[in-house]
Amino acid sequence: MTAFLWSEFFQQITSGLAIGSIFASLALALVLIYRTTDVINFAQGEMATFTTYIAWSLMNHGLSYWPAFVLTLLIAFGGGVGIERVLIRPVEHRPEIVMIIMTIGLFIVINGLTGWLWGADPKAVDSPFPNKTIDVAGVAISTQDIGTFCVCIASVIVLWAFFRFTSLGLAMRSVAVNSAASRLMGVRVGWMLALGWGLAAVLGAIAGLMAAPTAFLDPNMMLVIIVYAFAAAVLGGIDSPIGAVVGGLTLGVTVNLLGRYVDLVGEELKLPTALAVLLLVLVIRPQGLFGRVIVRRV
Amino acid sequence: MLLELRDVQARYGPIRALHGVTLAVEEGEIVALLGANGAGKTTTLRAVSGTVRRSGEVLFQGKPIVRRSPEAIVRGGIAHVPEGRGLFSELSVWENLRMGAYVRGERRTLKAEGSRIFGYFPWLERRRNQQAGTLSGGEQQMLALARALVGRPRLLMLDEPSLGLAPTIVRELFQIVKELNEKDGLTVLVVEQNANIALQAASRAYVLEVGKVAISGQSDELRRHEGIRKSYLGY
């Protein structure tokens, strides 16, 4: 056993925050769709992978990173809106199980389509951040981690401001609270739901793009990350946006520390640990850290 | 005529709720819609706002609106305060008011209408950051009314505003409605179980029975009507 080093401990925390911010973005996408359309979107990770491939193709055709990044987000937005309009809308008022089957089907279709279009061998996606470390009080932090964290958290803040301060954001929130009343206020509810899917797809694309440089891009890239995102969303409370972010960051740091310092967990048992968290939350506190307890009025 | 219904029918799935309602509301009037439970009062309002499947003719300012979506009808100037008020309970008072102004572009509208609304409901301004769901029943009804007014409707439809409220609050509420009518010329169509208070506020009323208009007339006329006195006024 090697000696405990504080600097390494802090390094583990910062890289945990970076990976956690990716979980947070994806978890927030899940919460967004859950709050607007009441669906657990099992295809969220595959949508993210697919859009990351689009970014890879754009860069492969000579576009530099940030233009490709922005263009990908726009495409993701259009794709999310399209999926809601074409596939989710027709089953909107059907029982939950129909919706679940729909998103699982979507998962399989997008996963297959990705493999068919781009093949199964992993592709290398460039990182937009320089590959070096910054020394902060003796702790070496990689710029990759800092960049990832900043991009994910910035997107969360932009989204929060959108919901808080704009008419459109307020209208989307009103639909989540009481869609019948929203219609009476003149809100076009159907479009708000589509918009929710569009924004969720954008968040997913950001998560995918941030994960790609370290995870390597293959058709199953997000398979592991989406499980962490589910665990994060449940930990924070599946209907709570703040919960998703806090849950994602907490999970990222926790899993990283456990993997490093608890020999039993190591690299291999990180994912089962996340699942254990998920189960534990569901048993002990089903509403999560920030979620509402559902009280049914009779 | 501001609003006209001609032989309007409506159904919930296989169940017919309106069997041909014909009524009219003139600009500047307060009209009450009375009747027992299940007579079709709420459905009549929903047939106007487009939130129930309906057929027949619904004319607003002379134009047919029966094929329009609820969103388009609100934009046209009809505000519907539904049964149970339809507040956004998890949003703040202020955010609820913002939603009332949504059809007209919330920021500009609230700036223009805010002071007028706060003149009628001064306490709203002090409690603008409170969550709407934590207000008392009477306050919630007032907020629902205020929210409808922010959008400057031509026609205000209220569905049982007195439900579950204390008599003093009900009087206060109808006082405000009357004031809005007299000062701002607001046209109101109000559904009520409480026929007493409704006939005091309204100039005319329709009585619905099993999905049809059974009796109609001036309020004071109806107050003297024996059948109405026995069935709805209780003396």
Tab-separated table of C-alpha atoms in Angstrom, chain A:
chain	number	residue	atom	x	y	z
A	1	MET	CA	0.000	0.000	0.000
A	2	THR	CA	1.379	3.374	-0.988
A	3	ALA	CA	1.339	6.330	1.300
A	4	PHE	CA	-1.670	8.632	1.257
A	5	LEU	CA	-0.996	11.859	-0.607
A	6	TRP	CA	-3.251	14.861	-0.179
A	7	SER	CA	-2.308	16.186	-3.600
A	8	GLU	CA	-3.411	12.957	-5.208
A	9	PHE	CA	-6.612	12.973	-3.176
A	10	PHE	CA	-7.465	16.425	-4.545
A	11	GLN	CA	-6.536	15.294	-8.044
A	12	GLN	CA	-9.045	12.476	-7.721
A	13	ILE	CA	-11.674	14.956	-6.607
A	14	THR	CA	-11.097	17.319	-9.526
A	15	SER	CA	-11.159	14.545	-12.100
A	16	GLY	CA	-14.246	13.197	-10.338
A	17	LEU	CA	-15.888	16.586	-10.730
A	18	ALA	CA	-15.044	16.585	-14.447
A	19	ILE	CA	-16.552	13.177	-15.102
A	20	GLY	CA	-19.364	14.050	-12.708
A	21	SER	CA	-20.237	17.120	-14.760
A	22	ILE	CA	-20.737	14.830	-17.756
A	23	PHE	CA	-23.060	12.643	-15.678
A	24	ALA	CA	-24.815	15.802	-14.546
A	25	SER	CA	-25.486	17.042	-18.077
A	26	LEU	CA	-26.902	13.725	-19.151
A	27	ALA	CA	-28.899	13.343	-15.937
A	28	LEU	CA	-30.309	16.819	-16.476
A	29	ALA	CA	-31.382	15.774	-19.971
A	30	LEU	CA	-33.236	12.813	-18.445
A	31	VAL	CA	-34.924	15.057	-15.878
A	32	LEU	CA	-35.894	17.584	-18.545
A	33	ILE	CA	-37.706	14.962	-20.583
A	34	TYR	CA	-39.205	13.342	-17.515
A	35	ARG	CA	-40.623	16.644	-16.288
A	36	THR	CA	-42.066	17.711	-19.622
A	37	THR	CA	-43.301	14.456	-21.155
A	38	ASP	CA	-43.329	12.069	-18.161
A	39	VAL	CA	-41.117	9.616	-20.022
A	40	ILE	CA	-37.891	8.003	-18.917
A	41	ASN	CA	-35.860	8.367	-22.074
A	42	PHE	CA	-33.758	5.223	-22.296
A	43	ALA	CA	-32.418	6.400	-25.643
A	44	GLN	CA	-30.808	9.533	-24.165
A	45	GLY	CA	-27.314	8.018	-24.189
A	46	GLU	CA	-27.625	6.684	-27.713
A	47	MET	CA	-28.874	10.044	-28.937
A	48	ALA	CA	-25.729	11.544	-27.381
A	49	THR	CA	-23.476	8.970	-29.064
A	50	PHE	CA	-25.127	9.536	-32.416
A	51	THR	CA	-24.641	13.288	-32.232
A	52	THR	CA	-21.024	12.832	-31.168
A	53	TYR	CA	-20.477	10.812	-34.334
A	54	ILE	CA	-21.988	13.665	-36.306
A	55	ALA	CA	-19.429	15.980	-34.715
A	56	TRP	CA	-16.667	13.510	-35.566
A	57	SER	CA	-17.819	13.412	-39.213
A	58	LEU	CA	-17.946	17.192	-39.398
A	59	MET	CA	-14.410	17.427	-38.030
A	60	ASN	CA	-13.317	14.660	-40.364
A	61	HIS	CA	-14.577	16.780	-43.230
A	62	GLY	CA	-12.292	19.575	-42.180
A	63	LEU	CA	-14.378	21.656	-39.808
A	64	SER	CA	-12.456	22.829	-36.770
A	65	TYR	CA	-13.604	21.906	-33.287
A	66	TRP	CA	-15.836	24.746	-32.096
A	67	PRO	CA	-17.749	25.309	-35.351
A	68	ALA	CA	-18.358	21.555	-35.471
A	69	PHE	CA	-19.426	21.688	-31.816
A	70	VAL	CA	-22.014	24.419	-32.410
A	71	LEU	CA	-23.308	22.833	-35.612
A	72	THR	CA	-23.671	19.511	-33.802
A	73	LEU	CA	-25.724	21.120	-31.059
A	74	LEU	CA	-28.052	22.628	-33.649
A	75	ILE	CA	-28.440	19.264	-35.373
A	76	ALA	CA	-29.043	17.595	-32.002
A	77	PHE	CA	-31.739	20.146	-31.216
A	78	GLY	CA	-33.492	19.495	-34.522
A	79	GLY	CA	-33.194	15.760	-34.021
A	80	GLY	CA	-34.660	15.917	-30.502
A	81	VAL	CA	-37.599	18.017	-31.671
A	82	GLY	CA	-38.129	15.651	-34.607
A	83	ILE	CA	-38.134	12.553	-32.417
A	84	GLU	CA	-40.775	14.047	-30.141
A	85	ARG	CA	-42.975	15.157	-33.008
A	86	VAL	CA	-42.759	11.969	-35.028
A	87	LEU	CA	-42.354	9.161	-32.483
A	88	ILE	CA	-43.425	10.351	-29.042
A	89	ARG	CA	-46.419	12.514	-29.991
A	90	PRO	CA	-48.518	9.614	-31.350
A	91	VAL	CA	-48.211	7.682	-28.067
A	92	GLU	CA	-48.440	10.730	-25.789
A	93	HIS	CA	-51.591	9.811	-23.900
A	94	ARG	CA	-51.024	6.074	-23.952
A	95	PRO	CA	-50.085	4.086	-20.844
A	96	GLU	CA	-46.570	4.524	-19.465
A	97	ILE	CA	-45.471	1.097	-20.655
A	98	VAL	CA	-46.065	2.127	-24.290
A	99	MET	CA	-43.812	5.135	-23.825
A	100	ILE	CA	-41.139	3.032	-22.165
A	101	ILE	CA	-41.200	0.522	-24.993
A	102	MET	CA	-40.978	3.414	-27.430
A	103	THR	CA	-37.800	4.824	-25.866
A	104	ILE	CA	-36.243	1.363	-25.524
A	105	GLY	CA	-37.033	0.778	-29.191
A	106	LEU	CA	-35.456	4.122	-29.961
A	107	PHE	CA	-32.376	3.032	-28.012
A	108	ILE	CA	-32.005	-0.094	-30.171
A	109	VAL	CA	-32.677	1.690	-33.445
A	110	ILE	CA	-30.235	4.539	-32.824
A	111	ASN	CA	-27.573	2.162	-31.519
A	112	GLY	CA	-27.939	-0.021	-34.624
A	113	LEU	CA	-28.006	2.964	-36.938
A	114	THR	CA	-24.817	4.330	-35.403
A	115	GLY	CA	-22.982	1.045	-35.935
A	116	TRP	CA	-24.308	0.748	-39.465
A	117	LEU	CA	-23.327	4.275	-40.460
A	118	TRP	CA	-19.938	4.554	-38.799
A	119	GLY	CA	-18.833	0.995	-38.045
A	120	ALA	CA	-17.845	-0.563	-34.784
A	121	ASP	CA	-14.154	0.451	-34.509
A	122	PRO	CA	-13.507	3.227	-32.081
A	123	LYS	CA	-12.722	6.656	-33.456
A	124	ALA	CA	-10.485	9.207	-31.833
A	125	VAL	CA	-12.137	12.549	-31.186
A	126	ASP	CA	-9.870	15.501	-30.593
A	127	SER	CA	-10.083	17.385	-27.396
A	128	PRO	CA	-10.652	21.115	-27.663
A	129	PHE	CA	-8.484	21.644	-24.598
A	130	PRO	CA	-4.678	21.540	-24.495
A	131	ASN	CA	-3.225	18.374	-23.050
A	132	LYS	CA	-1.370	19.717	-20.050
A	133	THR	CA	-1.780	20.262	-16.353
A	134	ILE	CA	-2.021	23.343	-14.219
A	135	ASP	CA	-0.476	23.407	-10.790
A	136	VAL	CA	-2.800	24.770	-8.112
A	137	ALA	CA	-1.199	24.770	-4.656
A	138	GLY	CA	0.695	21.578	-5.361
A	139	VAL	CA	-2.253	19.828	-6.991
A	140	ALA	CA	-1.850	19.078	-10.678
A	141	ILE	CA	-5.182	19.550	-12.472
A	142	SER	CA	-5.491	18.630	-16.115
A	143	THR	CA	-6.850	21.319	-18.409
A	144	GLN	CA	-8.988	18.621	-19.988
A	145	ASP	CA	-10.818	18.197	-16.679
A	146	ILE	CA	-11.172	21.938	-16.156
A	147	GLY	CA	-12.498	22.437	-19.684
A	148	THR	CA	-14.984	19.585	-19.424
A	149	PHE	CA	-16.274	20.832	-16.110
A	150	CYS	CA	-16.618	24.402	-17.331
A	151	VAL	CA	-18.436	23.495	-20.553
A	152	CYS	CA	-20.909	21.181	-18.787
A	153	ILE	CA	-21.611	23.534	-15.927
A	154	ALA	CA	-21.888	26.523	-18.275
A	155	SER	CA	-24.518	24.703	-20.305
A	156	VAL	CA	-26.425	23.914	-17.116
A	157	ILE	CA	-26.307	27.576	-16.073
A	158	VAL	CA	-27.441	28.784	-19.491
A	159	LEU	CA	-30.345	26.363	-19.341
A	160	TRP	CA	-31.243	27.476	-15.830
A	161	ALA	CA	-31.259	31.128	-16.932
A	162	PHE	CA	-33.432	30.217	-19.910
A	163	PHE	CA	-36.036	28.605	-17.660
A	164	ARG	CA	-35.836	31.347	-15.075
A	165	PHE	CA	-35.848	34.499	-17.150
A	166	THR	CA	-37.401	33.965	-20.582
A	167	SER	CA	-41.068	33.747	-21.522
A	168	LEU	CA	-40.487	30.555	-23.414
A	169	GLY	CA	-38.692	28.972	-20.466
A	170	LEU	CA	-41.490	29.986	-18.131
A	171	ALA	CA	-44.066	28.569	-20.540
A	172	MET	CA	-42.172	25.259	-20.597
A	173	ARG	CA	-42.163	25.162	-16.802
A	174	SER	CA	-45.865	25.953	-16.700
A	175	VAL	CA	-46.535	22.991	-18.973
A	176	ALA	CA	-44.614	20.734	-16.597
A	177	VAL	CA	-46.707	21.993	-13.661
A	178	ASN	CA	-50.170	22.074	-15.258
A	179	SER	CA	-50.450	21.542	-18.985
A	180	ALA	CA	-54.242	21.988	-19.138
A	181	ALA	CA	-53.950	25.425	-17.529
A	182	SER	CA	-51.054	26.300	-19.855
A	183	ARG	CA	-53.287	25.796	-22.871
A	184	LEU	CA	-55.768	28.245	-21.366
A	185	MET	CA	-52.916	30.759	-21.122
A	186	GLY	CA	-52.342	30.415	-24.850
A	187	VAL	CA	-49.272	28.145	-24.632
A	188	ARG	CA	-48.876	25.725	-27.506
A	189	VAL	CA	-48.253	22.742	-25.287
A	190	GLY	CA	-47.248	20.340	-28.051
A	191	TRP	CA	-44.396	22.558	-29.168
A	192	MET	CA	-43.179	23.003	-25.590
A	193	LEU	CA	-42.827	19.242	-25.246
A	194	ALA	CA	-40.908	19.067	-28.524
A	195	LEU	CA	-38.710	21.918	-27.320
A	196	GLY	CA	-37.987	19.939	-24.133
A	197	TRP	CA	-36.783	17.007	-26.199
A	198	GLY	CA	-34.702	19.338	-28.343
A	199	LEU	CA	-32.960	20.866	-25.325
A	200	ALA	CA	-32.400	17.443	-23.781
A	201	ALA	CA	-30.770	16.284	-27.008
A	202	VAL	CA	-28.473	19.330	-26.894
A	203	LEU	CA	-27.420	18.550	-23.321
A	204	GLY	CA	-26.787	14.948	-24.348
A	205	ALA	CA	-24.668	16.071	-27.284
A	206	ILE	CA	-22.564	18.233	-24.967
A	207	ALA	CA	-22.089	15.299	-22.607
A	208	GLY	CA	-21.121	13.035	-25.517
A	209	LEU	CA	-18.649	15.514	-26.936
A	210	MET	CA	-17.024	16.057	-23.558
A	211	ALA	CA	-16.805	12.327	-22.895
A	212	ALA	CA	-15.439	11.365	-26.310
A	213	PRO	CA	-11.770	12.414	-26.005
A	214	THR	CA	-11.168	10.182	-22.979
A	215	ALA	CA	-13.774	7.463	-23.552
A	216	PHE	CA	-13.072	6.874	-27.273
A	217	LEU	CA	-15.977	7.091	-29.654
A	218	ASP	CA	-17.634	3.787	-30.440
A	219	PRO	CA	-21.334	2.929	-30.818
A	220	ASN	CA	-21.535	1.910	-27.162
A	221	MET	CA	-19.634	4.878	-25.753
A	222	MET	CA	-22.509	6.206	-23.655
A	223	LEU	CA	-23.742	2.835	-22.468
A	224	VAL	CA	-21.800	3.064	-19.228
A	225	ILE	CA	-22.214	6.792	-18.821
A	226	ILE	CA	-26.003	6.625	-19.143
A	227	VAL	CA	-26.134	4.185	-16.220
A	228	TYR	CA	-24.220	6.694	-14.099
A	229	ALA	CA	-26.577	9.407	-15.349
A	230	PHE	CA	-29.601	7.359	-14.313
A	231	ALA	CA	-28.068	6.789	-10.906
A	232	ALA	CA	-27.302	10.524	-10.633
A	233	ALA	CA	-30.848	11.518	-11.634
A	234	VAL	CA	-32.367	9.096	-9.136
A	235	LEU	CA	-29.948	10.203	-6.432
A	236	GLY	CA	-30.921	13.847	-6.921
A	237	GLY	CA	-34.606	13.120	-7.435
A	238	ILE	CA	-35.804	12.290	-10.940
A	239	ASP	CA	-37.976	15.405	-11.153
A	240	SER	CA	-35.393	17.839	-9.794
A	241	PRO	CA	-33.013	19.686	-12.143
A	242	ILE	CA	-30.785	20.841	-9.271
A	243	GLY	CA	-30.847	17.282	-7.981
A	244	ALA	CA	-29.564	15.977	-11.316
A	245	VAL	CA	-26.586	18.318	-11.222
A	246	VAL	CA	-25.724	17.743	-7.576
A	247	GLY	CA	-26.326	14.015	-8.019
A	248	GLY	CA	-24.054	13.876	-11.058
A	249	LEU	CA	-21.176	15.696	-9.388
A	250	THR	CA	-21.524	13.726	-6.149
A	251	LEU	CA	-21.563	10.446	-7.995
A	252	GLY	CA	-18.569	11.390	-10.139
A	253	VAL	CA	-16.442	12.261	-7.126
A	254	THR	CA	-17.634	9.334	-5.012
A	255	VAL	CA	-17.057	6.721	-7.666
A	256	ASN	CA	-13.653	8.140	-8.490
A	257	LEU	CA	-12.544	8.132	-4.842
A	258	LEU	CA	-13.905	4.657	-4.195
A	259	GLY	CA	-12.191	3.337	-7.320
A	260	ARG	CA	-8.887	4.781	-6.214
A	261	TYR	CA	-8.841	4.169	-2.478
A	262	VAL	CA	-11.021	1.135	-1.876
A	263	ASP	CA	-9.121	-1.812	-3.308
A	264	LEU	CA	-12.239	-3.936	-3.437
A	265	VAL	CA	-13.941	-1.492	-5.824
A	266	GLY	CA	-11.004	-0.700	-8.104
A	267	GLU	CA	-11.696	0.008	-11.785
A	268	GLU	CA	-13.942	-2.995	-12.322
A	269	LEU	CA	-16.531	-2.399	-9.634
A	270	LYS	CA	-17.124	1.317	-10.292
A	271	LEU	CA	-20.272	0.731	-12.325
A	272	PRO	CA	-21.818	-1.796	-9.929
A	273	THR	CA	-21.147	0.768	-7.199
A	274	ALA	CA	-23.227	3.295	-9.085
A	275	LEU	CA	-25.990	0.731	-9.444
A	276	ALA	CA	-25.785	0.023	-5.730
A	277	VAL	CA	-26.268	3.741	-5.098
A	278	LEU	CA	-29.284	3.689	-7.402
A	279	LEU	CA	-30.845	0.759	-5.588
A	280	LEU	CA	-30.082	2.154	-2.172
A	281	VAL	CA	-31.735	5.472	-3.016
A	282	LEU	CA	-34.791	3.744	-4.421
A	283	VAL	CA	-35.185	1.723	-1.249
A	284	ILE	CA	-34.365	4.329	1.383
A	285	ARG	CA	-35.401	7.615	-0.176
A	286	PRO	CA	-37.299	7.089	-3.442
A	287	GLN	CA	-37.820	10.814	-3.999
A	288	GLY	CA	-34.048	11.385	-4.000
A	289	LEU	CA	-32.186	14.266	-2.381
A	290	PHE	CA	-34.183	17.096	-3.932
A	291	GLY	CA	-37.260	15.430	-5.389
A	292	ARG	CA	-40.829	15.970	-4.355
A	293	VAL	CA	-42.769	13.365	-2.478
A	294	ILE	CA	-45.750	12.726	-4.683
A	295	VAL	CA	-48.926	13.261	-2.742
A	296	ARG	CA	-51.943	12.066	-4.600
A	297	ARG	CA	-55.069	14.051	-4.036
A	298	VAL	CA	-58.175	11.952	-4.178
